[in-house]
Coordinates of C-alpha atoms in Angstrom, one line a residue:
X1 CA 0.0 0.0 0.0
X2 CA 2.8 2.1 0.6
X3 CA 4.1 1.7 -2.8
X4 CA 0.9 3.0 -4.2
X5 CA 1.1 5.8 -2.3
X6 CA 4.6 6.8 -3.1
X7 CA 3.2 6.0 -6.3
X8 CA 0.5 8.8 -6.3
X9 CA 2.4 11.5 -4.2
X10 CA 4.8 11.0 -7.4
X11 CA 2.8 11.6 -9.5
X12 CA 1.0 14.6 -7.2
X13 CA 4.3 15.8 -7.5
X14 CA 5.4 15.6 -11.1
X15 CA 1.7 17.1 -11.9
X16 CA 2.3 19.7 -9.8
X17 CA 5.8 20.7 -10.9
X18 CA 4.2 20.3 -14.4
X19 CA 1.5 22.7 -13.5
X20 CA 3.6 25.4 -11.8
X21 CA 5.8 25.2 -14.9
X22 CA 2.7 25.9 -17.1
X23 CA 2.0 28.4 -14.8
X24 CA 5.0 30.4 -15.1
X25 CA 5.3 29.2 -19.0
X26 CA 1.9 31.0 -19.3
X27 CA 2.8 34.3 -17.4
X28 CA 5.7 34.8 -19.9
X29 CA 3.9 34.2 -22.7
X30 CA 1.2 36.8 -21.6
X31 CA 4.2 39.3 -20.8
X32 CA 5.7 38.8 -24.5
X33 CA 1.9 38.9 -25.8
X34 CA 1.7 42.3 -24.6
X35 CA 4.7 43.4 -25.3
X36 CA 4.5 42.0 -29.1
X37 CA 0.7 44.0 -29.0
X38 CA 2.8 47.6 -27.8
X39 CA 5.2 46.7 -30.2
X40 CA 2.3 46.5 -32.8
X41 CA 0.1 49.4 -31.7
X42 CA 3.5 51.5 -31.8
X43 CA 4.0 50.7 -35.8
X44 CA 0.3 50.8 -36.5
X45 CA 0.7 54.2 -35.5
X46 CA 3.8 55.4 -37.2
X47 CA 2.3 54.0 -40.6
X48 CA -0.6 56.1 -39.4
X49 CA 1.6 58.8 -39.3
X50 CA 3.3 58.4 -42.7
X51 CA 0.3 58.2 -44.2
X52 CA -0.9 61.6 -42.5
X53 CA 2.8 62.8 -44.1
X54 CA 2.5 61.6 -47.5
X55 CA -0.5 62.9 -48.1
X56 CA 1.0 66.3 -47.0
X57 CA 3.6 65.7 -48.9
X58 CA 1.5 65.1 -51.7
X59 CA -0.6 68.3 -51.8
X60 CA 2.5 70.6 -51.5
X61 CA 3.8 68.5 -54.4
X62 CA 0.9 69.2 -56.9
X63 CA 1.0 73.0 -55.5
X64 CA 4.6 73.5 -56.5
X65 CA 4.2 71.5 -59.9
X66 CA 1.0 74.0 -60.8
X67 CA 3.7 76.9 -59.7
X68 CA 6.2 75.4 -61.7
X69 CA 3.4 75.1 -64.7
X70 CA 2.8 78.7 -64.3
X71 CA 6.5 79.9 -64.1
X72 CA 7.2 77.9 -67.2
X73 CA 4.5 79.8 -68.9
X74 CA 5.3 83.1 -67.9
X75 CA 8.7 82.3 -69.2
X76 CA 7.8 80.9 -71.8
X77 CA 5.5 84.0 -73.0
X78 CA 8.4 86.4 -72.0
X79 CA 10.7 84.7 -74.6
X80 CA 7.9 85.3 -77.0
X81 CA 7.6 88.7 -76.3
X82 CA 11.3 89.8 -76.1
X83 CA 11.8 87.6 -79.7
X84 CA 9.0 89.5 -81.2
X85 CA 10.2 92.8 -79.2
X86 CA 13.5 92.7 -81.3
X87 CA 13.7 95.0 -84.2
X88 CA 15.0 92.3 -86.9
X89 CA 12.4 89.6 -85.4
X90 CA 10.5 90.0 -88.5
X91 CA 13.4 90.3 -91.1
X92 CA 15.0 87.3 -89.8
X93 CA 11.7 84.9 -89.7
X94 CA 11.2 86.5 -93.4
X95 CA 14.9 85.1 -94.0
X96 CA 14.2 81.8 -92.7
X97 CA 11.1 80.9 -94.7
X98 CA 13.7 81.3 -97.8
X99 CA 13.5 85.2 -98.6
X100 CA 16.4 86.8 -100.7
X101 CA 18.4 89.9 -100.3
X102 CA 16.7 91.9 -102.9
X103 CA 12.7 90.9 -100.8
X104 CA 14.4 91.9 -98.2
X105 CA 15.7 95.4 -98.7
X106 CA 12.3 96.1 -100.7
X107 CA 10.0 94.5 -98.4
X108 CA 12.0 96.0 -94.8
X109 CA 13.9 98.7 -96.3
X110 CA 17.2 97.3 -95.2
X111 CA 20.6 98.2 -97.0
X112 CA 22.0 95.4 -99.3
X113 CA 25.0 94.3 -96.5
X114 CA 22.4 93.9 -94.1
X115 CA 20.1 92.0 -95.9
X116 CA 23.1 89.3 -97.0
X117 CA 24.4 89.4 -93.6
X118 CA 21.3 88.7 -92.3
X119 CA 20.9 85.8 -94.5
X120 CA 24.4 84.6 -93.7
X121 CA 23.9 84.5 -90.2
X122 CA 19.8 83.5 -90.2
X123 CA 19.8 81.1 -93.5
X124 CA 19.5 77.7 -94.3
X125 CA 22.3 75.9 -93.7

């Protein structure tokens, strides 16, 4: 009878070392659970954040390339203006279309060494 006793305090005992292991196996993993959950909230929130950012990022990107649409416009009108501002603008488009001295100095009034120099420099090559 003893030996069935020894027998079940044995077992008692490996059950219960068995169980406080569990135990304490459990209590970690609920320690690393919320730690792993922090962990997770914590990223969650800087994609959150990103997200707020790039879509910052964004707007101020499509407002500097309608600024830089603009800009490019206005230059590009101010080149028209200062090539049509020039006093030979005419003469020399007249030149590239395939005009020869003698239209020129009838047409614009120019001397004859103007008009070939003019058709030197703004002629087809």
């Amino acid at each position: 009878m003893n030996e069935i006793l020894y027998a079940g305090l044995a077992v008692l005992s490996v059950m219960s070392i068995l169980l406080v292991w569990l135990t304490v196996d459990h209590i970690k993993l609920k320690r690393n659970y919320r730690a792993l959950a922090e962990h997770l909230n914590n990223h969650n929130l800087d994609i959150v954040g990103l997200c707020s950012a790039s879509v910052g990022v964004d707007n101020r990107l499509a407002e500097t390339a309608e600024l830089l649409k603009e800009l490019t416009e206005k230059i590009n009108d101010f080149e028209q203006r200062e090539e049509e501002a020039k006093p030979y603008h005419a003469i020399i488009q007249k030149v590239r279309s395939g005009a020869d001295a003698a239209e020129l100095i009838q047409k614009f009034g120019i001397s004859r060494d103007e008009a070939v120099l003019l058709i030197r420099l703004h002629g087809a090559r």
